[in-house]
Structure formats: structure tokens, C-alpha cells
Amino acid sequence: MAQRTLVVYPTKDAVAQAGAQRLLLAIADLLGERLAGSKTRTRVDVALTGGSDTIKALEYMASNPLTDTIDWARVHLWWADERFIAADDDDRNALQARRMLLDRLVAEGRLPESNIHEMAADTRNAADIAAADDTTTDALLDEAARAYERELVRKLGVVPVMDIAVMGMGPDGHYASLFPGHAEVSVTDRLVVGVNHSPKMPPLRLSMTAPLLAQTRRMWFLTAGAGKADALAHVFATRNDPAWPSSFADATDELVWFTTPDAAAQL
């Protein structure tokens, strides 16, 4: 269990810039350490998510000179959660990340497409989606979740470990797609779960589970704005409270919230 740490930056923009800089430096350092140490694992695995703060950080990475110094062929990108919608829907976390940074790296021949591990998209047509009941939808989500589990195990072993996870937190305290009032935050026997009837649109999602995310070596939250103040206060006051899912967040080495004064006002 990692100690929770709070780092306060003056503005939301500064949080995104700091997140971008820290992520690039951490990736570069890990790649260098593993290459120099001749360890079996010479790659770095990073979990991303959506949210305005994370996407803004990726935008800053795209223009950061450090980006050009990284051996992206040894970096693998995963998603802590994803919206189960069409692959070309603007709300897809992976699509936003591609537009901000990843597609350019692929086009330049620096990042292999096989290093981008997207969660499944919804391939149904509108009529099939409208006709589906909860039983059918739950089964579809479960199979998509199990497919991502299989990929995680195939690539990282039976206990998959992310080197870094860059997370966001909602005003309701959710992280990834683990929401208050939903059972998924308490699931302990799965790596990935489907989420139906999400309180935040779109309603269908896939999410890494709390135990999988807790195996991450370094977990960083980019959490800015006054709207996050109540959630942040509750999360720092307790652990593993289903009413505030981000209180389940953990890591093995480092657990940090990068935030702004208004978000930290109740601490």
C-alpha cells in the first residue's frame, strides 16, 4: 500500500503540463534503467484513461522535445477504462489519445501499432443496440472484458503490472469506470469488467478493476478544479469506501494526486 501524496500546482493547465513532463521523464528513466541493467523486462507499460486533464497532458506531450528522445518501440500503451462505443466515436478515450499523440508516433514509424492495446469497441449497428436487453448487453460487455484480460495475461503474465497509470477522478469520486453505487469497484476476482448503466454518459464501458490497478508501480491522478474538492477530501479521509471509488486507488511504489488549490481546498 503506497502512501498518498498531494502535489498542488497553481492552475489546471500547470497540472497537465507537469503530468506530461513527469510521464515523459519517468518513461525515459525506466527505459534507461532497464536497458543498462540488462533486465529481462526492457519495456515500459503505461495505462491511460480519458478525461480533460489526461487528454490535455497528451497534447503537451506531443509538443515536448522529450517525446522525440524516447524509444517508443519499447513502450506499450494500455487503457484503464474505455467507452464501449464505435471505434470512430469522438468519445473514445483511445481515439482522443491517438489524435493528440499516438497516431503521429505510429505514422513516423516510432511506435508500433501492436504496442497500442485498445479495449474493444462496439461493432453493433444502431438497430441492434436499440433492440438489446440488459442480459444481452451484459454478456457482450463481459466477453469484451475477458478478451482484454486475455491480452493482459498473454503480454504481461498472470499478474499483470503497469509501470505507470495516469488517472483522472470525477466529481463523484469515480476513477477509471468504477462508479459509486455500482458493484464493479468491489470486484476482486477479475482483471477487467464490463459496466452497464454508467451514471456518466456513455452508459456502456469497460474498466480495469481496483485490484489490477493497485498492482501498478506508480499511479498518478491529474485532478484539477473546484468541482473535485469534495471528492478529494473524502478520498484522502478514508480507504476502500465504495461511496468514493477513488479511495480504492493504490500502487506499489508511488500514489500521487496532482491538483490545484481549489481542488485541495477542503484538505
C-alpha positions as a printed Julia matrix, in Angstrom:
267×3 Matrix{Float64}:
   0.0     0.0     0.0
   1.52    3.27   -1.12
   1.31    6.46    0.89
  -0.98    9.05   -0.66
   0.82   12.2    -1.69
  -0.61   15.54   -2.81
   1.18   17.94   -5.15
  -0.55   21.27   -5.75
   0.05   23.36   -8.88
  -1.37   26.85   -9.37
  -3.59   26.11  -12.38
  -5.33   23.32  -14.25
  -3.0    23.95  -17.19
   0.04   23.57  -14.95
  -1.28   20.19  -13.77
  -1.47   18.97  -17.36
   1.98   20.33  -18.22
   3.51   18.76  -15.13
   1.8    15.45  -15.88
   3.19   15.44  -19.4
   6.72   16.27  -18.27
   6.72   13.74  -15.43
   5.37   10.95  -17.63
   7.97   11.51  -20.33
  10.79   11.66  -17.79
   9.56    8.54  -15.99
   9.32    6.56  -19.23
  12.78    7.69  -20.31
  14.29    6.85  -16.91
  12.7     3.39  -16.78
  13.82    2.54  -20.3
  17.35    3.64  -19.49
  17.48    1.74  -16.2
  16.18   -1.47  -17.72
  18.48   -1.34  -20.71
  21.53   -0.6   -18.55
  20.6    -3.32  -16.09
  20.09   -5.92  -18.83
  16.87   -7.0   -17.13
  14.51   -9.45  -18.78
  11.82   -6.79  -18.94
  13.17   -3.99  -21.1
   9.8    -2.46  -21.95
   7.58    0.03  -20.12
   3.82   -0.44  -19.77
   1.62    2.61  -19.24
  -2.11    2.71  -18.54
  -4.02    5.75  -19.76
  -7.58    6.9   -19.28
  -9.82    9.67  -20.55
 -10.78   12.97  -19.01
  -9.86   16.52  -19.88
  -6.76   16.67  -17.68
  -5.23   13.49  -19.12
  -6.02   14.42  -22.72
  -4.52   17.87  -22.17
  -1.35   16.22  -20.83
  -1.1    14.14  -24.03
  -1.45   17.33  -26.05
   1.51   18.81  -24.18
   3.5    15.61  -24.73
   3.02   16.0   -28.48
   4.96   19.28  -28.47
   7.51   18.35  -25.79
  11.09   17.8   -27.03
  11.46   14.86  -24.66
   8.93   12.95  -26.76
  11.47   12.69  -29.57
  14.11   11.18  -27.27
  12.07    8.15  -26.2
  12.36    4.71  -27.78
   8.62    4.24  -28.27
   9.17    0.78  -29.72
   9.71   -0.34  -26.12
   6.63    1.44  -24.72
   3.24   -0.26  -24.54
   0.05    1.71  -24.0
  -3.0     0.25  -22.27
  -6.31    1.73  -21.15
  -7.57    1.71  -17.59
 -11.05    2.15  -18.99
 -12.86    2.78  -22.23
 -16.27    3.77  -23.5
 -17.93    0.8   -25.25
 -18.99    2.7   -28.36
 -17.99    2.69  -32.02
 -14.25    2.85  -32.7
 -14.65    6.13  -34.61
 -16.78    7.83  -31.96
 -15.21   11.05  -30.69
 -15.86    9.96  -27.08
 -13.47    7.0   -27.32
 -10.52    7.5   -24.96
  -8.19    5.7   -27.35
  -9.3     7.8   -30.32
  -8.63   11.02  -28.4
  -5.17    9.78  -27.41
  -4.44    8.79  -31.0
  -5.42   12.2   -32.3
  -3.35   14.01  -29.69
  -0.16   11.95  -29.97
  -0.2     8.26  -30.81
  -1.16    8.4   -34.5
   1.77   10.72  -35.2
   4.2     8.39  -33.48
   2.82    5.46  -35.48
   3.0     7.41  -38.76
   6.62    8.32  -38.05
   7.45    4.64  -37.56
   8.42    5.17  -33.93
   5.52    3.47  -32.15
   4.44    0.04  -33.48
   0.68   -0.25  -33.85
   0.93   -3.54  -31.94
   2.11   -1.57  -28.86
  -1.27    0.17  -28.62
  -3.59   -2.12  -26.68
  -7.1    -0.76  -27.12
 -10.14   -2.15  -25.39
 -12.87   -3.46  -27.66
 -15.24   -1.13  -29.46
 -18.96   -1.7   -30.02
 -19.38   -3.01  -33.56
 -23.19   -3.3   -33.49
 -25.43   -1.16  -35.67
 -27.93    1.29  -34.17
 -30.86   -1.09  -34.59
 -29.1    -3.91  -32.74
 -28.09   -1.58  -29.93
 -31.66   -0.33  -29.54
 -33.04   -3.86  -29.52
 -30.59   -5.28  -26.96
 -31.8    -6.01  -23.44
 -29.63   -5.92  -20.31
 -28.89   -9.65  -20.43
 -27.57   -9.44  -23.98
 -25.64   -6.26  -23.29
 -24.08   -7.6   -20.09
 -22.91  -10.73  -21.93
 -21.39   -8.64  -24.71
 -19.57   -6.41  -22.21
 -18.35   -9.43  -20.27
 -16.86  -11.05  -23.36
 -15.12   -7.79  -24.3
 -13.73   -7.54  -20.75
 -12.5   -11.14  -20.85
 -10.82  -10.53  -24.2
  -8.83   -7.67  -22.67
  -7.98   -9.85  -19.69
  -6.6   -12.48  -22.04
  -4.45   -9.9   -23.79
  -3.11   -8.58  -20.48
  -2.19  -12.08  -19.32
  -0.7   -13.02  -22.68
   1.55   -9.96  -22.73
   2.29   -9.43  -19.01
   1.66  -12.71  -17.22
  -0.99  -13.94  -14.81
  -0.43  -10.92  -12.53
  -0.21   -8.01  -15.0
   1.63   -4.97  -13.69
   1.56   -1.48  -15.14
   4.66    0.61  -14.61
   2.66    3.84  -14.61
  -1.06    4.61  -14.62
  -2.22    8.15  -15.4
  -5.7     8.55  -13.95
  -8.42   11.12  -13.56
 -11.06   11.44  -10.85
 -14.64   12.61  -11.33
 -16.53   14.97   -9.01
 -18.37   11.87   -7.74
 -15.06   10.23   -6.83
 -15.04    7.67   -9.64
 -11.8     6.56  -11.28
 -11.4     4.51  -14.44
 -15.06    3.48  -14.92
 -15.58    2.39  -11.31
 -18.55    4.43  -10.09
 -20.21    4.95   -6.7
 -23.32    2.86   -6.32
 -22.05    0.25   -8.78
 -20.7    -3.13   -7.76
 -17.68   -3.11  -10.09
 -15.47   -1.22   -7.63
 -15.7    -4.16   -5.21
 -14.9    -6.88   -7.76
 -11.77   -8.79   -6.71
 -11.76  -11.86   -8.96
 -11.42  -10.16  -12.34
  -8.85   -8.0   -14.11
 -11.36   -6.19  -16.31
 -15.13   -5.77  -16.0
 -17.97   -4.51  -18.13
 -20.01   -1.59  -16.84
 -23.67   -1.19  -17.81
 -25.83    1.83  -16.94
 -22.88    4.07  -16.13
 -24.11    7.25  -14.38
 -21.86    9.18  -16.74
 -22.51    9.01  -20.46
 -21.99    6.92  -22.45
 -23.66    4.17  -20.41
 -21.62    1.18  -21.61
 -17.98    0.91  -20.56
 -15.07   -1.39  -19.83
 -12.76   -0.91  -16.86
  -9.74   -2.38  -15.19
 -10.62   -3.47  -11.65
  -9.34   -1.94   -8.43
  -7.06   -4.94   -7.62
  -5.43   -4.83  -11.05
  -4.87   -1.08  -10.84
  -3.46   -1.46   -7.31
  -0.61   -3.57   -8.76
   0.62   -0.51  -10.67
   4.06    0.67   -9.63
   3.29    4.38   -9.96
  -0.23    5.78  -10.08
  -0.74    9.45  -10.77
  -4.03   11.33  -10.65
  -4.43   14.54  -12.65
  -7.29   16.13  -10.74
  -7.9    19.85  -11.11
 -10.76   22.21  -10.39
 -13.12   23.18   -7.58
 -15.61   20.54   -8.67
 -13.24   17.83   -7.4
 -12.79   19.32   -3.89
 -15.46   17.3    -2.09
 -14.35   14.01   -3.67
 -10.69   14.67   -2.94
 -11.43   15.39    0.71
 -13.38   12.15    1.1
 -10.75   10.09   -0.73
  -7.95   11.38    1.5
 -10.05   10.79    4.6
 -10.64    7.07    4.1
  -9.67    3.99    2.13
 -11.78    1.5     0.21
 -15.09    3.31    0.61
 -17.47    2.27   -2.23
 -19.19    5.65   -1.96
 -15.93    7.23   -3.17
 -14.31    4.7    -5.56
 -11.03    6.58   -5.9
 -10.4     5.71   -2.25
  -9.63    2.2    -3.57
  -6.76    3.58   -5.66
  -3.38    2.18   -4.71
   0.06    1.43   -6.09
   3.14   -0.48   -5.01
   5.66    2.38   -5.19
   4.01    5.77   -5.62
   0.48    7.2    -5.39
   0.22   10.91   -6.16
  -2.6    13.37   -6.79
  -1.52   16.37   -8.89
  -4.1    19.03   -8.26
  -4.95   22.73   -7.91
  -5.59   24.9    -4.83
  -9.36   24.97   -5.36
  -9.49   21.16   -5.6
  -7.43   20.83   -2.41
  -9.42   23.48   -0.51
 -11.13   21.02    1.85
  -7.99   19.1     2.84
